[in-house]
Coordinates of C-alpha atoms in Angstrom, one line a residue:
Chain A
M1 CA -49.6 8.3 22.5
A2 CA -49.6 5.0 24.4
S3 CA -46.2 4.9 25.2
S4 CA -46.1 8.4 26.6
S5 CA -48.2 6.9 29.6
A6 CA -45.7 4.1 29.9
V7 CA -42.8 6.3 30.1
G8 CA -41.8 6.9 33.9
T9 CA -38.8 7.3 35.8
Q10 CA -36.0 4.6 36.5
A11 CA -36.9 4.6 40.2
Q12 CA -40.6 4.1 39.8
A13 CA -39.6 1.0 37.7
A14 CA -37.6 -0.2 40.2
A15 CA -40.2 0.2 42.9
A16 CA -42.8 -1.7 40.9
S17 CA -41.2 -4.8 41.2
T18 CA -38.0 -5.8 43.3
S19 CA -37.5 -8.9 41.3
I20 CA -36.9 -6.4 38.2
V21 CA -33.2 -6.2 37.4
D22 CA -30.9 -4.9 34.8
L23 CA -30.4 -7.5 32.2
S24 CA -27.4 -6.1 30.8
D25 CA -25.2 -9.1 31.9
L26 CA -27.8 -11.7 30.0
V27 CA -27.1 -10.1 26.8
V28 CA -24.4 -11.8 24.7
K29 CA -23.0 -9.5 22.9
E30 CA -21.3 -11.6 20.3
K31 CA -24.7 -12.9 19.1
C32 CA -25.9 -9.6 18.8
H33 CA -25.9 -7.7 15.5
C34 CA -27.4 -4.5 13.9
L35 CA -28.1 -3.7 10.2
N36 CA -27.3 -0.3 8.7
D37 CA -24.9 0.9 11.1
S38 CA -21.9 3.0 10.1
P39 CA -18.7 1.3 10.2
G40 CA -17.2 4.5 11.5
K41 CA -19.8 4.4 14.7
P42 CA -20.6 0.9 14.7
F43 CA -23.2 -1.0 16.8
G44 CA -20.4 -2.1 19.5
N45 CA -20.6 1.6 21.1
V46 CA -23.9 1.0 22.2
F47 CA -22.5 -1.8 24.9
I48 CA -19.8 0.8 26.1
G49 CA -22.2 2.9 28.4
D50 CA -20.4 6.1 27.6
E51 CA -23.1 8.6 26.0
R52 CA -20.5 10.5 23.5
L53 CA -20.2 7.0 21.9
V54 CA -22.9 6.5 19.8
C55 CA -24.2 4.0 17.0
E56 CA -24.9 5.7 13.9
S57 CA -26.8 4.9 11.1
E58 CA -25.3 4.4 7.7
D59 CA -27.5 4.8 4.7
D60 CA -30.7 6.3 5.9
E61 CA -32.1 7.1 9.3
Q62 CA -33.1 3.4 10.1
L63 CA -31.4 1.1 12.3
L64 CA -32.5 -2.5 13.2
M65 CA -30.5 -4.0 16.4
T66 CA -31.0 -7.4 17.5
F67 CA -30.1 -8.4 20.9
E68 CA -30.0 -12.1 22.3
F69 CA -30.3 -13.0 25.6
R70 CA -28.1 -16.1 27.3
E71 CA -31.6 -17.3 28.9
A72 CA -35.0 -16.4 28.4
V73 CA -36.2 -13.4 30.1
R74 CA -39.2 -11.4 31.0
L75 CA -38.8 -7.8 29.7
H76 CA -40.2 -5.2 31.8
S77 CA -38.8 -2.0 30.4
I78 CA -36.3 -0.7 28.2
N79 CA -34.1 2.4 28.4
V80 CA -32.9 4.0 25.4
V81 CA -30.0 6.7 25.5
A82 CA -29.7 9.0 22.5
P83 CA -28.1 12.4 21.9
A84 CA -31.6 15.0 22.7
N85 CA -31.5 16.2 19.2
D86 CA -33.0 15.6 15.9
H87 CA -30.7 12.8 15.8
G88 CA -32.5 10.7 18.6
P89 CA -35.0 8.0 17.4
K90 CA -38.5 8.7 17.5
T91 CA -40.4 5.8 16.5
I92 CA -39.2 2.5 17.5
K93 CA -40.7 -0.8 16.8
L94 CA -39.8 -4.0 18.9
F95 CA -39.9 -7.6 17.9
V96 CA -39.7 -10.7 19.8
N97 CA -38.0 -14.0 18.9
K98 CA -37.7 -13.3 15.2
Q99 CA -34.7 -14.8 14.0
S100 CA -33.8 -13.6 10.8
I101 CA -35.6 -10.3 10.5
D102 CA -34.7 -7.5 7.9
F103 CA -35.8 -4.1 6.8
A104 CA -38.5 -5.6 4.7
D105 CA -39.9 -7.4 7.5
C106 CA -39.9 -4.7 10.0
N107 CA -42.7 -3.1 7.6
D108 CA -44.6 -5.9 7.0
L109 CA -45.1 -7.8 10.5
P110 CA -46.9 -6.5 13.5
A111 CA -44.6 -5.1 16.2
S112 CA -45.1 -6.5 19.5
Q113 CA -44.8 -2.9 20.6
L114 CA -44.5 0.3 19.0
L115 CA -42.7 3.3 21.1
V116 CA -42.5 6.7 20.2
L117 CA -40.1 8.9 22.1
G118 CA -39.8 12.3 22.6
P119 CA -36.7 14.2 22.9
D120 CA -36.9 13.8 26.7
D121 CA -37.6 10.2 26.7
V122 CA -33.9 9.3 25.6
A123 CA -32.2 10.5 28.8
A124 CA -30.2 8.0 30.8
D125 CA -32.6 8.2 33.6
R126 CA -35.9 7.4 31.6
V127 CA -37.5 4.1 30.9
C128 CA -40.2 2.8 28.8
K129 CA -42.7 0.4 30.2
L130 CA -43.4 -2.6 28.0
K131 CA -46.5 -4.6 27.5
M132 CA -45.6 -7.5 30.0
Q133 CA -47.8 -9.6 28.0
N134 CA -45.9 -9.6 24.9
F135 CA -42.5 -10.1 26.5
T136 CA -43.0 -13.0 29.1
Y137 CA -40.6 -15.4 27.0
V138 CA -38.0 -13.4 25.3
N139 CA -34.8 -15.0 23.7
L140 CA -34.0 -12.3 21.1
L141 CA -34.9 -8.8 21.0
S142 CA -35.1 -7.0 17.7
V143 CA -35.1 -2.9 17.9
F144 CA -36.0 -1.4 14.9
V145 CA -35.5 2.5 14.8
E146 CA -38.0 3.5 11.9
D147 CA -37.3 7.1 11.8
N148 CA -35.7 10.4 13.9
H149 CA -36.5 13.4 14.7
G150 CA -35.7 14.7 11.1
A151 CA -31.7 14.4 11.0
D152 CA -30.3 12.1 8.1
V153 CA -29.2 9.7 10.3
S154 CA -30.0 8.3 13.5
Q155 CA -27.6 8.1 16.6
I156 CA -28.3 5.9 19.7
S157 CA -25.6 5.7 22.7
S158 CA -27.2 2.9 24.8
I159 CA -30.1 0.5 25.1
K160 CA -30.7 -1.4 28.8
F161 CA -33.5 -3.6 29.3
F162 CA -35.2 -4.3 32.9
G163 CA -36.9 -7.5 33.8
S164 CA -36.6 -10.4 35.3
P165 CA -34.6 -13.8 34.0
L166 CA -37.1 -17.0 34.1
P167 CA -36.3 -19.5 36.3
S168 CA -34.1 -21.9 34.6
T169 CA -32.2 -25.2 35.8
N170 CA -28.9 -24.4 37.5
M171 CA -26.9 -27.5 37.3
K172 CA -24.8 -26.6 40.4
D173 CA -28.0 -26.7 42.3
F174 CA -28.3 -30.5 41.9
K175 CA -26.7 -32.8 44.6
K176 CA -25.8 -36.1 43.7
A177 CA -27.9 -38.7 44.8
G178 CA -26.6 -41.8 46.7
Chain B
M1 CA -10.3 -15.1 7.6
P2 CA -13.8 -13.6 8.5
L3 CA -16.9 -15.9 8.7
E4 CA -19.2 -15.4 5.8
A5 CA -21.9 -16.9 4.1
T6 CA -22.0 -16.7 0.4
M7 CA -24.6 -16.9 -2.4
V8 CA -23.0 -17.8 -5.9
C9 CA -25.1 -16.3 -8.6
L10 CA -24.5 -17.7 -11.8
D11 CA -25.7 -16.4 -15.1
T12 CA -27.2 -19.1 -17.1
S13 CA -29.0 -17.0 -20.0
E14 CA -28.4 -18.1 -23.7
F15 CA -25.9 -15.5 -24.0
M16 CA -23.7 -18.1 -22.1
R17 CA -23.3 -20.2 -24.8
N18 CA -20.9 -17.9 -26.5
G19 CA -17.5 -19.7 -27.1
D20 CA -15.6 -16.3 -26.9
F21 CA -14.5 -17.7 -23.7
I22 CA -12.7 -21.2 -23.7
P23 CA -14.5 -23.8 -23.8
T24 CA -17.6 -21.7 -23.5
R25 CA -18.8 -18.9 -21.3
H26 CA -20.8 -21.1 -19.2
E27 CA -18.3 -23.8 -18.5
S28 CA -15.4 -21.0 -17.8
Q29 CA -18.0 -19.6 -15.6
Q30 CA -18.5 -22.8 -14.1
D31 CA -15.0 -23.1 -13.3
A32 CA -14.5 -19.7 -11.9
A33 CA -17.7 -20.4 -9.2
N34 CA -16.0 -23.7 -8.4
L35 CA -12.7 -21.9 -7.5
V36 CA -14.7 -19.4 -5.5
V37 CA -16.7 -21.9 -3.9
G38 CA -13.5 -23.8 -2.5
A39 CA -11.6 -20.5 -1.5
K40 CA -14.8 -19.5 0.4
M41 CA -14.8 -22.8 2.2
Q42 CA -11.3 -22.8 2.8
Q43 CA -11.3 -19.3 4.3
N44 CA -13.2 -20.1 7.3
A45 CA -14.4 -23.9 9.0
E46 CA -17.7 -22.4 9.5
N47 CA -18.5 -20.6 5.9
S48 CA -21.3 -21.7 4.1
V49 CA -22.0 -21.3 0.4
G50 CA -25.3 -21.7 -1.9
V51 CA -25.8 -21.3 -5.5
L52 CA -28.7 -20.1 -7.6
T53 CA -29.2 -19.5 -11.2
M54 CA -30.3 -16.1 -12.3
A55 CA -32.1 -17.1 -15.8
S56 CA -34.3 -20.1 -16.0
V57 CA -37.4 -21.0 -18.3
G58 CA -40.9 -20.3 -17.0
R59 CA -43.3 -17.7 -17.6
R60 CA -40.8 -14.8 -16.7
G61 CA -37.5 -16.6 -16.5
G62 CA -36.0 -15.5 -12.9
A63 CA -33.9 -16.8 -10.2
R64 CA -33.9 -20.3 -8.8
V65 CA -31.9 -21.6 -6.0
L66 CA -30.2 -24.6 -6.6
V67 CA -29.0 -25.0 -3.1
S68 CA -29.2 -22.5 0.0
P69 CA -26.3 -21.8 2.0
T70 CA -24.5 -25.0 3.2
D71 CA -21.3 -26.3 4.3
D72 CA -21.7 -29.4 2.2
M73 CA -19.0 -29.2 -0.4
G74 CA -20.4 -32.0 -2.5
K75 CA -23.9 -30.4 -2.8
I76 CA -22.5 -27.3 -4.1
L77 CA -20.3 -28.9 -6.3
A78 CA -23.1 -31.0 -7.8
S79 CA -25.5 -28.0 -7.9
L80 CA -22.7 -26.0 -10.0
H81 CA -22.5 -29.0 -12.5
E82 CA -26.5 -28.9 -13.0
A83 CA -26.8 -25.5 -13.6
S84 CA -28.1 -25.5 -17.5
I85 CA -28.5 -22.5 -20.0
A86 CA -32.1 -21.4 -20.4
G87 CA -33.9 -18.1 -20.4
R88 CA -32.8 -14.4 -19.9
L89 CA -30.7 -12.7 -17.0
N90 CA -33.0 -11.4 -14.5
L91 CA -30.2 -9.5 -12.1
V92 CA -32.3 -7.5 -9.9
E93 CA -34.5 -10.6 -9.0
G94 CA -31.1 -12.9 -8.9
V95 CA -29.8 -10.4 -6.1
Q96 CA -33.2 -10.3 -4.3
V97 CA -33.6 -14.0 -4.3
A98 CA -29.9 -14.2 -3.1
Q99 CA -30.4 -11.7 -0.5
L100 CA -33.6 -13.9 0.9
A101 CA -31.5 -17.1 1.0
L102 CA -28.6 -15.5 2.7
K103 CA -31.5 -14.0 5.3
H104 CA -32.3 -17.6 6.4
R105 CA -29.0 -18.9 6.5
R106 CA -28.5 -21.5 9.3
N107 CA -25.1 -19.8 10.9
K108 CA -26.3 -16.2 11.8
N109 CA -23.0 -15.0 13.0
G110 CA -20.6 -13.6 10.3
G111 CA -21.1 -11.7 7.3
Q112 CA -23.1 -11.8 4.1
R113 CA -21.7 -12.0 0.5
I114 CA -23.4 -12.3 -2.8
V115 CA -20.9 -13.4 -5.5
L116 CA -22.4 -12.3 -8.9
F117 CA -21.3 -13.6 -12.4
V118 CA -22.7 -11.5 -15.3
G119 CA -22.0 -12.7 -19.0
S120 CA -24.9 -10.9 -20.9
P121 CA -26.2 -7.4 -21.2
V122 CA -28.1 -6.5 -18.1
D123 CA -31.5 -5.3 -19.0
A124 CA -32.4 -3.3 -15.7
D125 CA -31.8 0.0 -15.9
A126 CA -29.3 1.6 -13.7
N127 CA -31.5 3.1 -11.4
A128 CA -33.2 -0.4 -10.2
L129 CA -29.8 -1.8 -10.0
V130 CA -28.3 1.3 -7.7
K131 CA -31.6 0.9 -5.5
A132 CA -30.9 -3.2 -5.3
G133 CA -27.1 -2.2 -4.3
K134 CA -28.3 0.1 -1.5
M135 CA -30.7 -2.3 -0.6
L136 CA -27.8 -4.8 0.0
K137 CA -25.6 -2.2 1.5
K138 CA -28.8 -1.6 4.2
N139 CA -28.7 -5.2 4.8
N140 CA -24.7 -5.5 5.4
I141 CA -24.5 -7.8 2.4
A142 CA -21.4 -7.3 0.6
V143 CA -21.2 -7.8 -3.3
D144 CA -18.6 -9.2 -5.9
V145 CA -19.6 -8.6 -9.4
V146 CA -17.6 -10.7 -11.9
L147 CA -18.1 -9.3 -15.6
L148 CA -17.5 -11.9 -18.2
G149 CA -17.1 -10.1 -21.7
S150 CA -16.3 -6.4 -22.3
D151 CA -19.8 -4.9 -23.1
D152 CA -19.2 -1.2 -21.7
D153 CA -23.1 -0.2 -20.8
T154 CA -23.3 -3.4 -18.6
A155 CA -20.3 -2.5 -17.1
D156 CA -20.8 0.8 -16.1
K157 CA -24.1 -0.2 -14.7
L158 CA -22.5 -2.6 -12.7
R159 CA -20.3 -0.4 -11.6
Q160 CA -22.8 2.0 -10.1
F161 CA -24.3 -1.2 -8.6
V162 CA -21.1 -2.1 -6.8
E163 CA -20.5 1.5 -5.7
A164 CA -24.0 1.9 -4.2
A165 CA -23.5 -1.5 -2.5
K166 CA -19.9 -0.8 -1.3
S167 CA -19.5 -0.1 2.6
N168 CA -16.1 -0.1 4.1
D169 CA -14.5 -1.4 0.5
N170 CA -16.0 -4.9 0.8
S171 CA -17.5 -5.1 -2.6
N172 CA -15.6 -5.3 -6.0
L173 CA -16.1 -5.5 -9.8
V174 CA -13.9 -7.7 -11.5
Q175 CA -14.0 -7.6 -15.2
V176 CA -12.9 -10.4 -17.5
P177 CA -12.2 -9.6 -21.0
P178 CA -12.8 -12.3 -23.5
G179 CA -9.9 -14.8 -24.1
V180 CA -8.7 -14.9 -20.6
V181 CA -9.5 -17.5 -18.5
P182 CA -11.8 -16.2 -15.7
S183 CA -10.4 -18.2 -12.6
D184 CA -6.9 -17.4 -13.5
V185 CA -7.8 -13.4 -13.4
L186 CA -10.3 -14.5 -9.9
I187 CA -7.2 -16.3 -8.1
S188 CA -5.3 -12.8 -7.9
S189 CA -8.5 -10.6 -7.1
P190 CA -10.1 -9.3 -4.1
V191 CA -13.0 -11.8 -4.9
I192 CA -10.6 -14.7 -3.8
Q193 CA -7.9 -13.0 -1.8
P194 CA -9.7 -10.4 0.5
D195 CA -6.7 -8.9 1.8
A196 CA -4.6 -8.7 -1.5
G197 CA -5.0 -7.0 -4.5
T198 CA -6.5 -3.4 -4.7
P199 CA -9.9 -2.6 -3.3
G200 CA -12.5 -1.5 -5.6
V201 CA -12.6 -2.1 -9.2
S202 CA -9.4 -4.3 -10.3
A203 CA -8.0 -4.4 -13.8
A204 CA -8.4 -7.8 -15.5
G205 CA -5.3 -9.7 -16.2
A206 CA -3.1 -7.7 -13.9
T207 CA 0.0 -9.9 -13.9
D208 CA 1.9 -7.7 -11.4
A209 CA -0.8 -8.3 -8.7
P210 CA 1.2 -8.9 -5.7
G211 CA -0.8 -12.4 -5.4
A212 CA 0.4 -13.6 -8.5
F213 CA 4.1 -12.4 -8.4
G214 CA 6.8 -14.3 -10.4
G215 CA 3.9 -17.2 -10.6
V216 CA 4.3 -18.0 -6.9
D217 CA 1.4 -17.5 -4.5
A218 CA 2.6 -15.0 -2.0
N219 CA 0.2 -16.4 0.6
L220 CA 1.2 -19.9 0.1
D221 CA 5.1 -19.1 0.0
P222 CA 5.8 -15.7 1.6
E223 CA 9.5 -16.5 1.8
L224 CA 10.0 -17.5 -1.7
A225 CA 7.9 -14.6 -2.8
M226 CA 10.0 -12.2 -0.9
A227 CA 13.2 -13.7 -2.1
L228 CA 12.5 -13.3 -5.4
R229 CA 11.0 -9.8 -4.9
V230 CA 14.3 -8.9 -3.4
S231 CA 16.3 -10.3 -6.3
M232 CA 14.4 -8.8 -8.6
E233 CA 14.7 -5.5 -6.8
E234 CA 18.8 -6.1 -6.7
E235 CA 18.6 -6.7 -10.3
R236 CA 16.8 -3.8 -10.9
A237 CA 19.3 -1.6 -9.2
R238 CA 22.4 -3.0 -11.1
Q239 CA 20.6 -2.5 -14.1
Q240 CA 20.2 1.2 -13.3
A241 CA 23.6 1.6 -11.8
A242 CA 24.7 0.1 -15.4
A243 CA 22.7 2.1 -17.7
A244 CA 24.0 5.2 -15.4
A245 CA 27.6 4.1 -16.2
D246 CA 26.9 3.9 -19.9
E247 CA 25.3 7.4 -20.0
A248 CA 28.4 8.6 -18.5
K249 CA 30.5 7.1 -20.5
Q250 CA 28.8 8.5 -23.7
Q251 CA 29.1 11.9 -22.3
Q252 CA 32.5 11.8 -21.9
P253 CA 34.0 11.9 -25.1
A254 CA 32.1 15.0 -25.5
A255 CA 33.0 16.7 -22.4
E256 CA 36.6 16.3 -23.4
A257 CA 36.0 17.7 -27.0
T258 CA 34.7 20.7 -25.4
E259 CA 36.6 21.3 -22.4
Q260 CA 39.9 20.4 -23.9
P261 CA 40.0 21.1 -27.4
A262 CA 43.5 22.6 -27.9
A263 CA 45.5 21.4 -25.1
T264 CA 45.6 18.0 -25.6
P265 CA 46.8 17.0 -28.8
M266 CA 47.1 13.5 -27.9
D267 CA 44.5 10.8 -28.0
A268 CA 42.7 10.7 -24.8
D269 CA 40.9 7.3 -25.6
A270 CA 44.2 5.6 -25.0
A271 CA 43.6 2.4 -23.3
T272 CA 43.8 2.8 -19.7
D273 CA 43.3 0.6 -16.7
A274 CA 41.8 1.6 -13.3
A275 CA 44.4 3.2 -11.3
T276 CA 44.1 5.2 -8.2
A277 CA 44.6 8.8 -8.4
A278 CA 47.4 8.7 -6.0
A279 CA 49.4 6.7 -8.1
E280 CA 48.5 9.0 -10.9
T281 CA 50.2 11.8 -8.6
T282 CA 53.1 9.9 -7.8
T283 CA 53.9 9.0 -11.3
A284 CA 53.1 12.5 -12.5
A285 CA 55.1 14.1 -10.0
A286 CA 57.9 11.8 -10.2
S287 CA 58.1 12.1 -14.0
T288 CA 59.0 15.6 -13.6
T289 CA 62.2 15.0 -11.8
P290 CA 64.0 12.6 -13.8
A291 CA 66.0 14.5 -16.9
E292 CA 66.5 13.7 -20.1
P293 CA 66.8 9.7 -20.2
M294 CA 63.6 7.9 -21.3
V295 CA 61.6 10.6 -23.2
D296 CA 59.6 8.1 -25.0
D297 CA 58.5 6.0 -21.9
E298 CA 57.9 9.3 -20.8
D299 CA 55.6 10.1 -23.5
A300 CA 53.7 7.1 -23.3
L301 CA 53.7 7.3 -19.4
L302 CA 52.0 10.7 -19.7
Q303 CA 49.7 9.8 -22.2
Q304 CA 48.3 7.4 -20.0
A305 CA 48.6 9.7 -16.9
L306 CA 46.8 12.4 -18.8
A307 CA 43.9 10.0 -20.1
M308 CA 43.4 8.6 -16.8
S309 CA 43.2 11.8 -15.1
M310 CA 41.2 13.2 -17.5
R311 CA 38.7 10.4 -17.2
E312 CA 38.6 11.0 -13.4
H313 CA 38.4 14.6 -13.9
V314 CA 35.1 14.5 -16.4
A315 CA 33.5 11.9 -14.2
S316 CA 33.8 13.7 -10.8
Q317 CA 33.8 17.4 -11.9
E318 CA 31.2 17.2 -14.4
A319 CA 29.0 19.8 -12.8
K320 CA 31.7 22.0 -11.1
S321 CA 34.6 21.5 -13.7
V322 CA 36.9 23.8 -12.5
P323 CA 38.4 26.0 -15.4
V324 CA 41.9 25.0 -16.4
E325 CA 43.0 28.6 -16.5
D326 CA 42.1 28.9 -12.8
V327 CA 45.1 26.4 -11.8
A328 CA 47.2 27.3 -14.7
P329 CA 49.9 29.3 -12.6
V330 CA 51.0 26.5 -10.5
P331 CA 52.5 24.5 -13.5
D332 CA 53.6 27.8 -15.1
D333 CA 55.5 28.6 -12.2
K334 CA 57.0 25.4 -11.8
P335 CA 60.1 25.0 -13.0
A336 CA 60.4 21.1 -13.2
E337 CA 59.1 21.2 -16.7
M338 CA 62.0 23.1 -17.6
Q339 CA 64.2 20.3 -17.7
L340 CA 62.4 18.7 -20.2
D341 CA 63.7 19.4 -23.5
D342 CA 60.5 18.6 -25.6
D343 CA 58.0 21.7 -25.4
D344 CA 54.9 19.2 -26.2
D345 CA 56.1 16.8 -23.4
D346 CA 56.3 20.3 -20.9
E347 CA 52.5 20.9 -21.9
T348 CA 51.5 17.6 -21.6
M349 CA 52.8 16.8 -18.3
Q350 CA 51.7 19.9 -16.9
L351 CA 48.4 19.0 -17.8
A352 CA 48.9 15.8 -16.5
L353 CA 50.0 17.1 -13.3
Q354 CA 47.1 19.5 -13.3
M355 CA 44.1 17.2 -13.8
S356 CA 45.4 14.5 -11.6
M357 CA 45.7 17.3 -9.1
Q358 CA 42.2 18.4 -9.7
A359 CA 40.6 14.9 -9.8
Q360 CA 42.8 14.3 -6.6
D361 CA 41.3 17.3 -4.8
A362 CA 37.7 16.9 -6.2
A363 CA 37.0 13.0 -5.8
P364 CA 37.0 13.0 -2.0
P365 CA 35.7 16.4 -1.2
G366 CA 36.7 16.9 2.2
T367 CA 36.5 13.1 3.2
D368 CA 39.8 12.4 2.9
P369 CA 42.0 15.5 3.0
A370 CA 45.4 13.3 3.5
P371 CA 45.8 12.6 -0.4
A372 CA 44.7 16.1 -1.1
E373 CA 47.6 17.7 0.7
Q374 CA 50.0 15.0 -0.7
A375 CA 48.7 16.2 -4.3
A376 CA 49.5 19.7 -3.6
P377 CA 53.1 19.7 -2.2
P378 CA 54.7 17.8 -5.1
P379 CA 55.1 21.0 -7.4
T380 CA 56.2 22.9 -4.1
T381 CA 58.9 20.3 -3.3
A382 CA 60.1 19.6 -7.0
E383 CA 60.1 23.3 -7.6
P384 CA 63.6 24.0 -5.8
A385 CA 65.5 21.6 -7.6
P386 CA 65.6 23.4 -11.1
A387 CA 66.0 26.7 -9.5
V388 CA 68.9 27.3 -11.9
A389 CA 66.7 27.4 -14.8
E390 CA 66.6 31.0 -16.0
S391 CA 62.6 31.3 -16.4
A392 CA 62.3 29.8 -12.9
Q393 CA 64.1 32.7 -11.5
A394 CA 61.5 34.9 -13.1
A395 CA 58.9 32.8 -11.7
T396 CA 59.9 32.2 -8.1
P397 CA 59.2 35.4 -6.9
A398 CA 55.7 34.6 -7.0
F399 CA 56.2 32.0 -4.7
Y400 CA 57.8 34.2 -2.2
D401 CA 54.6 36.5 -2.0
P402 CA 52.5 34.8 0.6
T403 CA 49.5 36.7 -0.3
F404 CA 49.5 35.0 -3.9
V405 CA 50.4 31.8 -2.4
N406 CA 47.6 31.6 0.1
Q407 CA 45.2 32.6 -2.7
M408 CA 46.2 29.9 -4.7
L409 CA 46.1 27.5 -1.9
S410 CA 43.0 28.4 -1.1
Q411 CA 41.5 28.0 -4.4
L412 CA 42.6 24.4 -4.5
P413 CA 39.4 22.4 -3.2
G414 CA 40.2 20.2 -0.1
V415 CA 43.7 22.1 0.6
D416 CA 44.0 24.0 3.7
P417 CA 46.3 27.2 3.7
N418 CA 46.7 26.6 7.4
D419 CA 47.7 23.4 7.5
P420 CA 51.0 22.8 9.5
A421 CA 52.4 20.5 6.7
I422 CA 51.8 23.2 3.9
K423 CA 52.9 26.0 6.3
A424 CA 56.4 24.1 6.6
A425 CA 56.5 23.5 3.0
L426 CA 55.9 27.2 2.3
E427 CA 58.4 28.4 4.8
S428 CA 61.1 26.0 3.4
I429 CA 60.6 27.8 0.1
R430 CA 60.7 31.1 1.5
G431 CA 63.8 29.9 3.4
G432 CA 65.4 29.9 -0.1
P433 CA 66.0 26.9 -2.7
S434 CA 68.1 24.1 -0.7
P435 CA 69.5 21.0 -2.3
D436 CA 67.9 19.4 0.7
A437 CA 64.7 19.6 -1.2
D438 CA 65.4 17.2 -3.6
A439 CA 65.3 14.6 -1.4
P440 CA 61.8 13.5 -2.1
A441 CA 62.8 12.9 -5.7
P442 CA 64.3 9.8 -5.5
A443 CA 62.0 7.9 -3.5
P444 CA 59.3 8.6 -6.2
Q445 CA 61.5 7.7 -8.9
D446 CA 61.9 4.2 -7.4
N447 CA 58.4 3.8 -7.3
Q448 CA 58.1 4.5 -11.3
D449 CA 60.7 2.2 -12.1
P450 CA 58.6 -1.1 -12.3
E451 CA 56.1 1.1 -14.1
E452 CA 58.3 2.1 -16.8
T453 CA 59.8 -1.5 -17.2
E454 CA 56.4 -2.8 -18.0

């Protein structure tokens, strides 16, 4: 699997580039949404950071989460935390900047990256490196959990993104001329 | 109200020409759709609504989007108006197209909803509909189905469809029978009022829905609706009380006939006004003390007292109904009756006394012991006065037996044998009949005078 080599520790990822930071602050939670999440274990649990709180799928094992960033970012790696049992996600497809994606699109469109995770890869200190060329300008990232390790429903307790915000204009830096 | 994008799917098949709805199915559907669109646009400023028809002419017929989700009310109303009848209904395709239209809505925030109007038989089999429903559920799209007409097969299919699409009770099926105006049904249904009404399948024409209470929209005027509801509940309580009173009245003559068949030779239905039981007892007790005069008046009064006390007795003591024999010793030993010439008078007076005592003792059980004590003393205080009577001498020894007196007193409900007042009265009896015991008699007699003259 191409993904298995891409999986390393968070320390390695941090060592690779000093400019790589946790992008959680740039995620606009109000604009993120999820399809097929259970009302009892909703999508909002992903942002809380407690491993006991999970987002669970409702109808089948598939989940489609869409994250929106406040400004464009360059993604370096992604960290998926899930229970280390058969509820954990197995095949994950990532889509970049697809505005209105649904489950039918996930099967039809080519994914920006395909990740195959083992039960060990969903721990809190593991990150999956991404193909940087596909994630250089990301406003919107869709995470499609295609299947899991055998359970009826999938569970994910948190997703974190690492990368660098693209240089943007900060109006506060401007000085009034004259 | 939540932000929502809604697709209104109209059934424009040839079946909609049917005239069982007024004026036709199609026009009543347009009217109802108009209502839905207006409600959705009002619920949130950012809501958007689109319209599509699920039947059209063409090779296969099929869905045609008239307007994609927008907040331009004019466009929506115009599209509703231009929906024309043609072809056959294709429900599954309509749902899929609606889903596609919702997917490309402009405002991605908020929920998605499809409002389906169905007025013709559904050709698709139940499995295909359930599959479409599950697809909607997976994509977080809620469905409201408005079924015009009463085709059981179609209703069953659509019910399965709604059940499959339902997540968190967000989907509803509303069935409108022919002859009912669909918008009337919808306005109180969860389609228009997501908070009001019962979730799930709601019966059509439910006039007692909270939203349509008394013809007043509870959402528009909650205070008026509350006032109406309160007054209705009060009226209902009043009617229940009146019904209970009627029932008690009907039982009363029967109870009289069974309980007092022989002992009451008089007509118990004699007209009586409502008077307090205390007044009865004083009247009855006082009427024992006067001697010969005014026998006729006494008769009338006694009848009155007896009737009143019996009524009281029946009303308050239906359940426990202390048998007459239990209290019988009191009047038997009471020599007051001996002063009266007439035997009938004796009997009736005795009954009246005993009844009013029972009524008095039973009516306020334990709550107000004072009148109960008042009720008990009259026979005892009146007792010494006619001690000269020959039968009284035979009876008095019983009163000197403290165990008998205590037993008798303890049988009277509400009377405490240990009460100091009663003890004092007993002491005075045991001390021997004294002329002083007559003292209380004149006072009640004074009270009685105005009643007799009336």
